[in-house]
mmCIF file of C-alpha atoms and ligand atoms in Angstrom:
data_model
loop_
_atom_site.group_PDB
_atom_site.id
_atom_site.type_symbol
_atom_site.label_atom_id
_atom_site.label_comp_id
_atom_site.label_asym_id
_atom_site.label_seq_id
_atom_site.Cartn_x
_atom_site.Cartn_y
_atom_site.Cartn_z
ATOM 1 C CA UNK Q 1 39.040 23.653 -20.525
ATOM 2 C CA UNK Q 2 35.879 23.878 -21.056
ATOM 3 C CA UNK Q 3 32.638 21.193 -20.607
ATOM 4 C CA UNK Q 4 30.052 22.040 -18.909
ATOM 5 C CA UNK Q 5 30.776 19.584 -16.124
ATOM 6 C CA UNK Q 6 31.489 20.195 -12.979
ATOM 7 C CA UNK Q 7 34.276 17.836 -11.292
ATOM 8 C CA UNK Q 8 34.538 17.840 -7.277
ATOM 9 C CA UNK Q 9 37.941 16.877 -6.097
ATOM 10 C CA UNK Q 10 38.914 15.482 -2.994
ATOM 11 C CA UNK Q 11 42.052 13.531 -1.515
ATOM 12 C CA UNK Q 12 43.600 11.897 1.079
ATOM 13 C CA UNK Q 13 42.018 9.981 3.944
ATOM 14 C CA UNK Q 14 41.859 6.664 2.499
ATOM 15 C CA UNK Q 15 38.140 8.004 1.468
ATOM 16 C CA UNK Q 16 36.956 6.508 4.616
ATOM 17 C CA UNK Q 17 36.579 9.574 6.562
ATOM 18 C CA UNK Q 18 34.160 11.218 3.775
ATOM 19 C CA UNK Q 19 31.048 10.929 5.093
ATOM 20 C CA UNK Q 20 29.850 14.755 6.018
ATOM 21 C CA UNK Q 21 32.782 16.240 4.971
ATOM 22 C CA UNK Q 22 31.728 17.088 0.888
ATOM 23 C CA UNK Q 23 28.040 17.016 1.546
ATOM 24 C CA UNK Q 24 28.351 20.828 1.093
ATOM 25 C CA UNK Q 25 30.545 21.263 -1.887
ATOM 26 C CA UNK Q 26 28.430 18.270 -3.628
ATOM 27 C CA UNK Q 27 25.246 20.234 -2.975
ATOM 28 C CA UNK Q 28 27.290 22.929 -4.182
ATOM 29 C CA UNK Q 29 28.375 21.579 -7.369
ATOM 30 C CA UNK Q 30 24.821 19.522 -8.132
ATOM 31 C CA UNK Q 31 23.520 23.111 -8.514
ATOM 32 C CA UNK Q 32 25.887 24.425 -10.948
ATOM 33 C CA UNK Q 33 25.556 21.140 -12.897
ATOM 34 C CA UNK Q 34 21.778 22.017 -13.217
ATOM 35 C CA UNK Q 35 22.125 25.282 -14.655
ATOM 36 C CA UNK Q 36 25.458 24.479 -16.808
ATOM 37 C CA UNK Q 37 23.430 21.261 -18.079
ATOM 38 C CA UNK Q 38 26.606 18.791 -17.554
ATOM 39 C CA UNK Q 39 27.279 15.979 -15.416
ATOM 40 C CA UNK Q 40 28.476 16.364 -12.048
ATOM 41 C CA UNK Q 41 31.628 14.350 -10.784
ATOM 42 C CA UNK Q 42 33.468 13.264 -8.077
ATOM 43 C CA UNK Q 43 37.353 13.546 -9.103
ATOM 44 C CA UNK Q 44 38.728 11.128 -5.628
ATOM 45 C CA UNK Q 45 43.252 10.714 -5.911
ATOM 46 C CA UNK Q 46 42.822 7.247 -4.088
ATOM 47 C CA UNK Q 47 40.582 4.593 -3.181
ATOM 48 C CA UNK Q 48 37.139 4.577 -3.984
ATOM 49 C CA UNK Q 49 35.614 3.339 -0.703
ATOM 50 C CA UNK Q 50 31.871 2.204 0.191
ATOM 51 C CA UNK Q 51 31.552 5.534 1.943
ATOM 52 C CA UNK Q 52 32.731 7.494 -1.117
ATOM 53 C CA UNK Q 53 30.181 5.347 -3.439
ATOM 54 C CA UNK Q 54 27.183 5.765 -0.829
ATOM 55 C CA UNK Q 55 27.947 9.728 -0.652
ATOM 56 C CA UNK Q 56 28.358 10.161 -4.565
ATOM 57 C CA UNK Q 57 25.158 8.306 -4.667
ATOM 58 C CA UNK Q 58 23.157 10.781 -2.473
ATOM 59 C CA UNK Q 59 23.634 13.537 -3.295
ATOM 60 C CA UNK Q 60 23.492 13.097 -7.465
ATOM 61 C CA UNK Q 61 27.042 12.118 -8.552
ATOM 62 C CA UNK Q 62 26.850 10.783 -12.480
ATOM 63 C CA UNK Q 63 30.723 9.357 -12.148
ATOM 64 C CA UNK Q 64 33.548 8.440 -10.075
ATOM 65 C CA UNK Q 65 36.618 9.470 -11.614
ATOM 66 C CA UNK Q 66 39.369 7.636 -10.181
ATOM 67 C CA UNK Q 67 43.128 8.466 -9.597
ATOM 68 C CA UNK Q 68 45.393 5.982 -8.187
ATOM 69 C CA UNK Q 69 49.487 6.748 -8.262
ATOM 70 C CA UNK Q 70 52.498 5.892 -5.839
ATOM 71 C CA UNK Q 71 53.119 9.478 -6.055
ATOM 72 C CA UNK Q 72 49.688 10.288 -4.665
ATOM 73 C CA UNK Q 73 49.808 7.826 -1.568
ATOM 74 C CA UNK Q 74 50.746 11.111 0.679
ATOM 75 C CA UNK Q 75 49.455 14.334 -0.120
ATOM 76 C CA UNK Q 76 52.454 16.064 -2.606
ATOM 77 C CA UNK Q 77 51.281 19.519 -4.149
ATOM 78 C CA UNK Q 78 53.259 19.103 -7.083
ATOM 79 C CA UNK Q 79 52.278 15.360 -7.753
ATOM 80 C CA UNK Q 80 48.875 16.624 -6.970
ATOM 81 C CA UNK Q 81 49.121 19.471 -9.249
ATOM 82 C CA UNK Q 82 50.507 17.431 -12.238
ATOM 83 C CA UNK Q 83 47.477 14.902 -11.660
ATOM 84 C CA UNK Q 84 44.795 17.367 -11.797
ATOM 85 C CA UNK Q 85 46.244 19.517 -14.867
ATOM 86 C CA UNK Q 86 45.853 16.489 -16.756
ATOM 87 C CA UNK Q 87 42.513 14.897 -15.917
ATOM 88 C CA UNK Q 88 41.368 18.592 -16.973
ATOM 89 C CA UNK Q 89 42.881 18.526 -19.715
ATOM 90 C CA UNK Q 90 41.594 15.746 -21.076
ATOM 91 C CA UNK Q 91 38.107 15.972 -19.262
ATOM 92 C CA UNK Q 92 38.170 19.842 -19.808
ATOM 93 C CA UNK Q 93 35.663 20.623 -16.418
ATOM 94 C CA UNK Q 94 33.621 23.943 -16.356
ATOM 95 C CA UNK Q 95 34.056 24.333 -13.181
ATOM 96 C CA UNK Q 96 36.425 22.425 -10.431
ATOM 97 C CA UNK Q 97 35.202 22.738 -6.810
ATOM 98 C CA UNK Q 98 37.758 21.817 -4.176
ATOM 99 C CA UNK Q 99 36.995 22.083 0.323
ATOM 100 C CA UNK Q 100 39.202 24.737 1.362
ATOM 101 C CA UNK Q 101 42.389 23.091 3.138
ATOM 102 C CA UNK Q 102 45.622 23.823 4.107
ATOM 103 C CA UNK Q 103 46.292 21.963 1.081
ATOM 104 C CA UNK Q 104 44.109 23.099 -1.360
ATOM 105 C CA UNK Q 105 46.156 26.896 -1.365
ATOM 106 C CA UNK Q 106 48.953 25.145 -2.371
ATOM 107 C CA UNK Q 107 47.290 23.226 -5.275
ATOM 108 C CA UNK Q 108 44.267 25.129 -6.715
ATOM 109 C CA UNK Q 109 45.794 28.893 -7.402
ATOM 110 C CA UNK Q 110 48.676 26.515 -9.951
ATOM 111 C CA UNK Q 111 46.670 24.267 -10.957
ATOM 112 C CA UNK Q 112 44.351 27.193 -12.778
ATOM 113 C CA UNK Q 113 47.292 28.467 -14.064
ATOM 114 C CA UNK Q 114 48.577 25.339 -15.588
ATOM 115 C CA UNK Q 115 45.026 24.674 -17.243
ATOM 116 C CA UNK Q 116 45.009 28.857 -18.068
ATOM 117 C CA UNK Q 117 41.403 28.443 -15.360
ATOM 118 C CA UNK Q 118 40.398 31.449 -13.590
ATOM 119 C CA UNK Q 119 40.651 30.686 -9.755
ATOM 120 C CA UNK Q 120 38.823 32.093 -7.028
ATOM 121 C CA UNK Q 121 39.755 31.323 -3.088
ATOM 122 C CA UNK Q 122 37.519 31.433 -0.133
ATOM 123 C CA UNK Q 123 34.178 30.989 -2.128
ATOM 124 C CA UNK Q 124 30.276 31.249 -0.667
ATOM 125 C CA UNK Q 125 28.440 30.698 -3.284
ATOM 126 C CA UNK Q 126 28.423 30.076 -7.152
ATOM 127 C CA UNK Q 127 25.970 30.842 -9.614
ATOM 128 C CA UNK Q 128 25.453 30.781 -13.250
ATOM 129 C CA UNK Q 129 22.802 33.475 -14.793
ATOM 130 C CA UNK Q 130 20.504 32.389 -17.775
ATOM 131 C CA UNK Q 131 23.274 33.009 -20.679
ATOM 132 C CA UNK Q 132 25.724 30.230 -18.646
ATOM 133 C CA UNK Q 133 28.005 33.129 -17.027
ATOM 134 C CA UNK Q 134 29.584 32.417 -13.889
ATOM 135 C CA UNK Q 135 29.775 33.819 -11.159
ATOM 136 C CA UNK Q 136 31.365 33.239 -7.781
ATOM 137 C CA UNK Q 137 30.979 34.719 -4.099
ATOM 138 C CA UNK Q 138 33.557 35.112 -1.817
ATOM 139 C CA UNK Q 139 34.830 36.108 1.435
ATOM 140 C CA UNK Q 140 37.540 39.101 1.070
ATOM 141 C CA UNK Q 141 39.899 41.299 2.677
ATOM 142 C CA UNK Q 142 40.467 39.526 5.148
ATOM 143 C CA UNK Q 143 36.594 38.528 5.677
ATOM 144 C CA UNK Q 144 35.435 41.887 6.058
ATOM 145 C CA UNK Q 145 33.381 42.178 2.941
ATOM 146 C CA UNK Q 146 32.314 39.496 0.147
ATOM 147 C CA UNK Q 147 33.211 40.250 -3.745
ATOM 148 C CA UNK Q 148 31.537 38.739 -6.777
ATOM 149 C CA UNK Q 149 34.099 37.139 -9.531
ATOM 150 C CA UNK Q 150 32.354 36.975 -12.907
ATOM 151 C CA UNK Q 151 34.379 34.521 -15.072
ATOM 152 C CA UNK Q 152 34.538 36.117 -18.492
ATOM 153 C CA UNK Q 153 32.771 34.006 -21.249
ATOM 154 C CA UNK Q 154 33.203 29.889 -21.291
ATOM 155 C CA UNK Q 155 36.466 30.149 -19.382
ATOM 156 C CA UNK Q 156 36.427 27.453 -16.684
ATOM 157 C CA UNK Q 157 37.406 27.934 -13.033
ATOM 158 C CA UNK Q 158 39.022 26.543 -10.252
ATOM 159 C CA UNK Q 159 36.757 27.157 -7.135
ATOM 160 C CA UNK Q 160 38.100 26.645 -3.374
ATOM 161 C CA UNK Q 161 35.063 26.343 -1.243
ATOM 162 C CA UNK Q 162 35.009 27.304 2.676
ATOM 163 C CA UNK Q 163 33.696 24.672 4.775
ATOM 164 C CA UNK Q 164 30.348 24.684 6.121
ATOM 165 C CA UNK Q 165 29.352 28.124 3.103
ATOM 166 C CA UNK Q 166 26.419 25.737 1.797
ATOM 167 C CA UNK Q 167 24.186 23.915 3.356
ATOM 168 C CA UNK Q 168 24.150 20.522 2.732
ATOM 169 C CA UNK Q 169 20.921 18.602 0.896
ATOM 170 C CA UNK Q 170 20.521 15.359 -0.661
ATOM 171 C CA UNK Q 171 19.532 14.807 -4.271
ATOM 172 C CA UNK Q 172 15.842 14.386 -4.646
ATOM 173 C CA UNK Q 173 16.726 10.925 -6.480
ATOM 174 C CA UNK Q 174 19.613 8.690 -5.676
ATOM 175 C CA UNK Q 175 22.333 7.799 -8.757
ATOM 176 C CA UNK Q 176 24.673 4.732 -8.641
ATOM 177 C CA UNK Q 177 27.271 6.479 -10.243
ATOM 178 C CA UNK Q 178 30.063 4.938 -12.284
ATOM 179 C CA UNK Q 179 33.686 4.606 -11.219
ATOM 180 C CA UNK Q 180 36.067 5.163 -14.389
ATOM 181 C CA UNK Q 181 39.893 5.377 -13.597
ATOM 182 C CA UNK Q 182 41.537 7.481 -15.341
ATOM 183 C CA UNK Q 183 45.689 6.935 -15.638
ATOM 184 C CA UNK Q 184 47.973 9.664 -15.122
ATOM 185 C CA UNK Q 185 51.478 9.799 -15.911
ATOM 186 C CA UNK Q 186 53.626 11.239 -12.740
ATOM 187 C CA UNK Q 187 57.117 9.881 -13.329
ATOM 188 C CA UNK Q 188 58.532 13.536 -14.682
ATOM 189 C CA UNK Q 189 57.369 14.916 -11.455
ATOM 190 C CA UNK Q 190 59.942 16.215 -8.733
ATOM 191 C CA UNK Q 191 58.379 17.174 -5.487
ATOM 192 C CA UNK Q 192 59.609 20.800 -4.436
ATOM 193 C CA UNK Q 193 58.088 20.696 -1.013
ATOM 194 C CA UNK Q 194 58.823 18.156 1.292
ATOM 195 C CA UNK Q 195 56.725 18.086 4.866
ATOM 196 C CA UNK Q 196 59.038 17.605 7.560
ATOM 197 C CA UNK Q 197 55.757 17.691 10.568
ATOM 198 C CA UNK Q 198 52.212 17.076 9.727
ATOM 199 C CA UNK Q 199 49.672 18.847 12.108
ATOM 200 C CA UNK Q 200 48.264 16.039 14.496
ATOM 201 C CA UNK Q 201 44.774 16.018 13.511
ATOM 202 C CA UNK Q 202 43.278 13.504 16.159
ATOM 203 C CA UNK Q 203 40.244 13.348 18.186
ATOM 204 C CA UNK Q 204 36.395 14.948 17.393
ATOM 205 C CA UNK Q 205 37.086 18.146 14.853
ATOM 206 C CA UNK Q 206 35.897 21.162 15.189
ATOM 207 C CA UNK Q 207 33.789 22.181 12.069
ATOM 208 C CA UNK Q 208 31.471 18.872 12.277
ATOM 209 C CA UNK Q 209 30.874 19.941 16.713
ATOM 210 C CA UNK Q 210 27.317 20.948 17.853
ATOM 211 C CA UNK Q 211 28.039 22.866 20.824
ATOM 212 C CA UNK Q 212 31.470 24.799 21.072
ATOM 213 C CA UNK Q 213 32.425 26.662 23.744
ATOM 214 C CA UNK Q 214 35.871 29.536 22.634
ATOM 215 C CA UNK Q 215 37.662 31.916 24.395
ATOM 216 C CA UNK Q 216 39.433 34.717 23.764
ATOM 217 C CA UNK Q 217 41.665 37.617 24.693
ATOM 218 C CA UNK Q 218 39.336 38.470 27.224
ATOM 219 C CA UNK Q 219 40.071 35.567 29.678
ATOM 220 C CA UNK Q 220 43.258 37.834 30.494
ATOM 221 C CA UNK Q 221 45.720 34.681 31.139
ATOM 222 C CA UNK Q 222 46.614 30.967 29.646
ATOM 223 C CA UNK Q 223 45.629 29.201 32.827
ATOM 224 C CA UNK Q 224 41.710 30.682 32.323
ATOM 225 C CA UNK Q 225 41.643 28.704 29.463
ATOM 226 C CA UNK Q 226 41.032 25.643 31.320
ATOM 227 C CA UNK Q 227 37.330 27.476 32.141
ATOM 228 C CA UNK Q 228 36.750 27.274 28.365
ATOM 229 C CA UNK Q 229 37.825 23.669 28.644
ATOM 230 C CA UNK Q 230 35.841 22.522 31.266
ATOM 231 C CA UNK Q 231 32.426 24.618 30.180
ATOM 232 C CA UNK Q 232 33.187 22.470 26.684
ATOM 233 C CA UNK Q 233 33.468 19.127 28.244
ATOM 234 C CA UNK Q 234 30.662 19.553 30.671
ATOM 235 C CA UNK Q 235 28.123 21.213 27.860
ATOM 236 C CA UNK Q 236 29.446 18.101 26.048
ATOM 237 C CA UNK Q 237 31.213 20.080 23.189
ATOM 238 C CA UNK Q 238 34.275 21.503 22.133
ATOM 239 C CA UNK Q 239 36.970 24.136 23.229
ATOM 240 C CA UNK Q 240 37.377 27.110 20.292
ATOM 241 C CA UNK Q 241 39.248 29.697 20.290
ATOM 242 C CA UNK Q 242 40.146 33.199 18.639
ATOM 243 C CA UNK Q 243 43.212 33.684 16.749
ATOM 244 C CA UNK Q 244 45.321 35.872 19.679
ATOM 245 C CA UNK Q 245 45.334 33.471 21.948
ATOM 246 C CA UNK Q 246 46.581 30.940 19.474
ATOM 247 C CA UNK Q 247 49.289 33.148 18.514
ATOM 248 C CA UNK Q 248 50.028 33.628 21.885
ATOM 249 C CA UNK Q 249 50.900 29.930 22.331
ATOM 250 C CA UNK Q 250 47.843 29.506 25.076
ATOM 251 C CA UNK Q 251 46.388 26.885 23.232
ATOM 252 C CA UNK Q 252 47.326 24.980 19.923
ATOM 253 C CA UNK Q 253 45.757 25.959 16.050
ATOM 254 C CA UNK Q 254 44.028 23.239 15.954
ATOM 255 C CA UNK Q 255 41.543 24.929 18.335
ATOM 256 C CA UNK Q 256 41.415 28.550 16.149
ATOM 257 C CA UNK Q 257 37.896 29.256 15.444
ATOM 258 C CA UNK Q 258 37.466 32.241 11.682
ATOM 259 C CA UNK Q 259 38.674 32.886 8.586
ATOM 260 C CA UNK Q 260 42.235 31.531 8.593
ATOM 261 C CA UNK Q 261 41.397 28.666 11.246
ATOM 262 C CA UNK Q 262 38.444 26.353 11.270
ATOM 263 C CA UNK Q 263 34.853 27.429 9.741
ATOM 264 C CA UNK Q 264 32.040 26.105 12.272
ATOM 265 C CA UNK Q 265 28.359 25.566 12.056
ATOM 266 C CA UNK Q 266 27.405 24.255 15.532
ATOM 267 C CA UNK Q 267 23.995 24.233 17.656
ATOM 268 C CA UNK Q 268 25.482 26.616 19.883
ATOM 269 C CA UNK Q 269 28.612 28.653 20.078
ATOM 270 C CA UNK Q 270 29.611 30.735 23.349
ATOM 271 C CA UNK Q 271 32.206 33.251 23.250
ATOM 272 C CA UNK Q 272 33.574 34.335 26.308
ATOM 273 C CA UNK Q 273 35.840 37.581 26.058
ATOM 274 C CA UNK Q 274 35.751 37.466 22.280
ATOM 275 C CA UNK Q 275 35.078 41.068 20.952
ATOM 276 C CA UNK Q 276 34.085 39.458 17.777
ATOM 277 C CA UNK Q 277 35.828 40.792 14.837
ATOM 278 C CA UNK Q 278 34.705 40.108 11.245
ATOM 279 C CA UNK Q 279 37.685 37.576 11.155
ATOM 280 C CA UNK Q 280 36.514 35.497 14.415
ATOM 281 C CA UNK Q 281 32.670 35.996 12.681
ATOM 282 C CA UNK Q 282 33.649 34.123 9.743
ATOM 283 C CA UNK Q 283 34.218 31.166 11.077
ATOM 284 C CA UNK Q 284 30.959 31.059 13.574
ATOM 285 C CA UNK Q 285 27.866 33.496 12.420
ATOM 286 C CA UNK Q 286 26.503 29.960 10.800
ATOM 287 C CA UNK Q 287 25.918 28.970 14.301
ATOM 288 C CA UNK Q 288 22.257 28.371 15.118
ATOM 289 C CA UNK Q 289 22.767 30.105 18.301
ATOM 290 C CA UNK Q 290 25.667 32.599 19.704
ATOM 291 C CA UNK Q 291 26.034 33.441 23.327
ATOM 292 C CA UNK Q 292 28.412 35.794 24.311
ATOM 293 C CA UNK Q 293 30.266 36.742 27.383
ATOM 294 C CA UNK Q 294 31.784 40.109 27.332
ATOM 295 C CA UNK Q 295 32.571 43.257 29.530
ATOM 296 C CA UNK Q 296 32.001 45.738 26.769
ATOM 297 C CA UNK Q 297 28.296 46.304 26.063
ATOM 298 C CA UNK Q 298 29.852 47.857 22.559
ATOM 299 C CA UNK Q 299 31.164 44.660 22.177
ATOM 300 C CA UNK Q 300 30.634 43.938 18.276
ATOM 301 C CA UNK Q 301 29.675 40.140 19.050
ATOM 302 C CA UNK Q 302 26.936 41.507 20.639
ATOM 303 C CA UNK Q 303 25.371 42.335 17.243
ATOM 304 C CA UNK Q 304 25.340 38.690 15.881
ATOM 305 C CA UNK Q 305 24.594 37.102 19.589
ATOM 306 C CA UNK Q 306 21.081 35.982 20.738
ATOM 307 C CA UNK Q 307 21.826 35.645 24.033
ATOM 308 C CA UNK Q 308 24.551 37.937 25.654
ATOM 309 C CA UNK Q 309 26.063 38.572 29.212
ATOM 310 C CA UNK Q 310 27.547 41.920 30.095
ATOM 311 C CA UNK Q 311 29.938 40.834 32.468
ATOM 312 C CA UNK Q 312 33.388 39.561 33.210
ATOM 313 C CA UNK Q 313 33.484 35.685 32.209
ATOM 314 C CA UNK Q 314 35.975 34.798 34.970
ATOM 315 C CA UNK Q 315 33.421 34.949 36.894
ATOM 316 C CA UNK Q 316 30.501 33.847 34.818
ATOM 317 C CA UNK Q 317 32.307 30.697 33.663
ATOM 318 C CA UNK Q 318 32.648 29.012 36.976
ATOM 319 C CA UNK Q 319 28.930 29.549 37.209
ATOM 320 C CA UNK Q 320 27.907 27.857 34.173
ATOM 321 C CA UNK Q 321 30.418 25.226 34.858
ATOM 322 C CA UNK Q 322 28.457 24.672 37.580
ATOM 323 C CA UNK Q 323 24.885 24.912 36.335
ATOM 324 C CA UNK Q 324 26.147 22.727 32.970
ATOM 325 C CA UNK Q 325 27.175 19.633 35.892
ATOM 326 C CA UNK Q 326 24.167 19.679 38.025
HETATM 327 C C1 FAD X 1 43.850 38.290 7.695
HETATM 328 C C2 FAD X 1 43.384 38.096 9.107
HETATM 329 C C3 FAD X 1 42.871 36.869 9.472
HETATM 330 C C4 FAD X 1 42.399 36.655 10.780
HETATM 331 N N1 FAD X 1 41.891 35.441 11.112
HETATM 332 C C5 FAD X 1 41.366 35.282 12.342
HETATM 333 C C6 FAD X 1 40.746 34.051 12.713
HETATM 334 O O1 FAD X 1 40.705 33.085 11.931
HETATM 335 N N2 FAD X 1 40.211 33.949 13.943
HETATM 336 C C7 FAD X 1 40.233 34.980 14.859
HETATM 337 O O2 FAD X 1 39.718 34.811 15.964
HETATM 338 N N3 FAD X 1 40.833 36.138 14.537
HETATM 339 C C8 FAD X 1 41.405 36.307 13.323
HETATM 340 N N4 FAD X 1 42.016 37.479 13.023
HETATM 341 C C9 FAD X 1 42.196 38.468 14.129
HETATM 342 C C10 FAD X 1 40.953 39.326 14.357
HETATM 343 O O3 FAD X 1 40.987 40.450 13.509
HETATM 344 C C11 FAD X 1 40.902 39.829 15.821
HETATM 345 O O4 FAD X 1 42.091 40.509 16.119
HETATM 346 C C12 FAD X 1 40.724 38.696 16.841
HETATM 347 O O5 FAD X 1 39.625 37.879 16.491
HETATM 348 C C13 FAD X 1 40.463 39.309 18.218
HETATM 349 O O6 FAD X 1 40.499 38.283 19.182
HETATM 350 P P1 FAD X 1 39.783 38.462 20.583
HETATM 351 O O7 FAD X 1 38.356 38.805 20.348
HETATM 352 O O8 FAD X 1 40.129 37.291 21.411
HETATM 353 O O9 FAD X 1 40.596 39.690 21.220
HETATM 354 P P2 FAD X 1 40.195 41.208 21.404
HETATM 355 O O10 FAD X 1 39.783 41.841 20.137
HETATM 356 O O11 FAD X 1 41.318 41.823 22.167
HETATM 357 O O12 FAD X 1 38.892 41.165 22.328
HETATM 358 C C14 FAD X 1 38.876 40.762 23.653
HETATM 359 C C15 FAD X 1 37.460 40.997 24.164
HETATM 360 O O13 FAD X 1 37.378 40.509 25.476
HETATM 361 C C16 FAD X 1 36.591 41.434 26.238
HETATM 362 N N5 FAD X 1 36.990 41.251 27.638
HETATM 363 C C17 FAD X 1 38.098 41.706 28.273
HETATM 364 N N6 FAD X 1 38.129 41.236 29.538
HETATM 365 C C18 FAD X 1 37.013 40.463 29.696
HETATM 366 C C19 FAD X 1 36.503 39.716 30.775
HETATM 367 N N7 FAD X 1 37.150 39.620 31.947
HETATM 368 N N8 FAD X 1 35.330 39.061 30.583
HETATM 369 C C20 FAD X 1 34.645 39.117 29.404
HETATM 370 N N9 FAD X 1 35.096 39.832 28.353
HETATM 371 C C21 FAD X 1 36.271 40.483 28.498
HETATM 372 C C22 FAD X 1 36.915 42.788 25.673
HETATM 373 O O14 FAD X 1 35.862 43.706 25.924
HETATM 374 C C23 FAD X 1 37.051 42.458 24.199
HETATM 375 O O15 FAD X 1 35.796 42.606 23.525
HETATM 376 C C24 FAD X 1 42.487 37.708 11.738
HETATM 377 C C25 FAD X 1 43.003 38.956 11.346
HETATM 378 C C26 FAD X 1 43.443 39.151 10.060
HETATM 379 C C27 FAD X 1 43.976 40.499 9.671
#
């Protein structure tokens, strides 16, 4: 490494499922194009579908860069690994933005070290001052503070984005961008981690919902969940949650609302018995509006909610239940 391009990568889902899900981290990497002065591409390990085209297209993509391999056809960190490494060697990116994934911490921390990349995790923001220096924003310890990487001289970097950090916006004009495939030889490659279970991952997700509704600690029992459930359903959103409750096995992960579950930017987002530490924050202080529920007026959620109830939400929930159906 280094260009001055910047490559976004993306895998899996047949690229049919793309549509709203790199709008941010193309917005993202269309800025640090501009101020590098190279191309920015779209690095997709399968298909290059309508959707994919149509995206690249809006929002300013110059190529498609196209991997297609039998080891690629389910996600395989090493596979993916090996794959990467050598489009960037060859390509030699500036900068490589990847969505932050459950499969992206297995693949972007060794793929920088195979291409000798800096790397930086749970990235904001990225900016390059008037001499071309990088640098990157992003949430640490645990989410309670941010930290600024600068990436010493030309040296390129790996970049795993948080979902929903940027706000998406489309180019001001459209590109019809080129799709070049680029071959990659996996046959050396032995997988070292095999996936016994996937996650299911079915139904409306959480970080694209307008109105969620999460619970937390505070609902004092598994069975008051099914408030949280119900307020979601009738307000027509979705049921969040904070991370204790997941631990505790009342509801599944796929529900977790912060920093080491889902990331969220809806309309509105009501927490009820949430005390709202910095880790629960990270994944909702996008929202538009907060609401919270909560017993303590010292409550810390308090300080990022517009609209907040001192009071206890077993009994405030039924209420709004019943206000939200009539
Ligand atoms: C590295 C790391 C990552 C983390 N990632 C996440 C994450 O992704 N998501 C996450 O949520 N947490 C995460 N955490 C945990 C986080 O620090 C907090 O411990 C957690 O968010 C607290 O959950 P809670 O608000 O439900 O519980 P508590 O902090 O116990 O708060 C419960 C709240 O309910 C209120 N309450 C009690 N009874 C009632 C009632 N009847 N009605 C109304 N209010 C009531 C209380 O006043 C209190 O404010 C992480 C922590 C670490 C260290």
């Amino acid at each position: 490494m280094s260009s001055n391009e910047v490559v976004v990568v993306t895998w899996g889902r047949g690229g049919e499922a793309f549509a709203g899900e790199v709008d941010d981290i193309l917005t993202l990497g269309r800025g640090v194009a501009a101020a590098t002065g190279g191309a920015l591409n779209w690095l997709t390990l399968g298909p290059v579908s309508d959707t994919i085209r149509q995206t690249a297209g809006t929002y300013g993509v110059a190529n498609i860069d196209h991997i297609e391999d039998a080891k690629l056809a389910e996600f395989s960190a090493d596979a993916t690994v090996a794959a990467l490494a050598q489009y960037c060697e060859q390509h030699s990116p500036r900068v490589v933005l990847i969505a932050q994934g459950f499969d992206v911490r297995l693949v972007a921390p060794r793929l920088a070290a195979k291409v000798r990349a800096g790397v930086v995790m749970n990235a904001a923001a990225v900016e390059v001052d008037g001499g071309g220096k990088l640098s990157v924003t992003a949430s640490a310890y645990g989410g309670d503070t941010r930290a600024v990487y600068e990436i010493a001289g030309e040296r390129a970097c790996v970049v795993s984005v948080l979902a929903n950090a940027v706000l998406p916006e489309a180019a001001d004009a459209a590109t019809t961008p080129a799709v070049r495939d680029f071959a990659v030889d996996l046959a050396a490659v032995d997988e070292r981690i095999q996936v016994l279970e996937k996650p299911k991952a079915e139904g409306p997700r959480l970080d694209a919902a307008e109105i969620i509704v999460s619970g937390g600690r505070g609902l004092g029992d598994a069975a008051n969940y099914k408030l949280i459930e119900e307020l979601a359903e009738a307000l027509g959103g979705l049921p969040g949650a904070s991370r204790p409750i997941v631990d505790d096995g009342w509801v599944d992960s796929s529900h977790q609302v912060g920093l080491t579950g889902t990331i969220t930017r809806p309309g509105l987002y009501l927490a009820a018995g949430i005390s709202g530490a910095s880790q629960h924050m990270a994944g909702c202080s996008a929202a538009k509006t907060i609401v919270a529920i909560n017993t303590d007026s010292d409550a810390s959620i308090f300080r990022y909610a517009r609209f907040g109830v001192i009071g206890d939400c077993l009994e405030i929930l039924p209420e709004l239940i019943r206000a939200a159906k009539s």
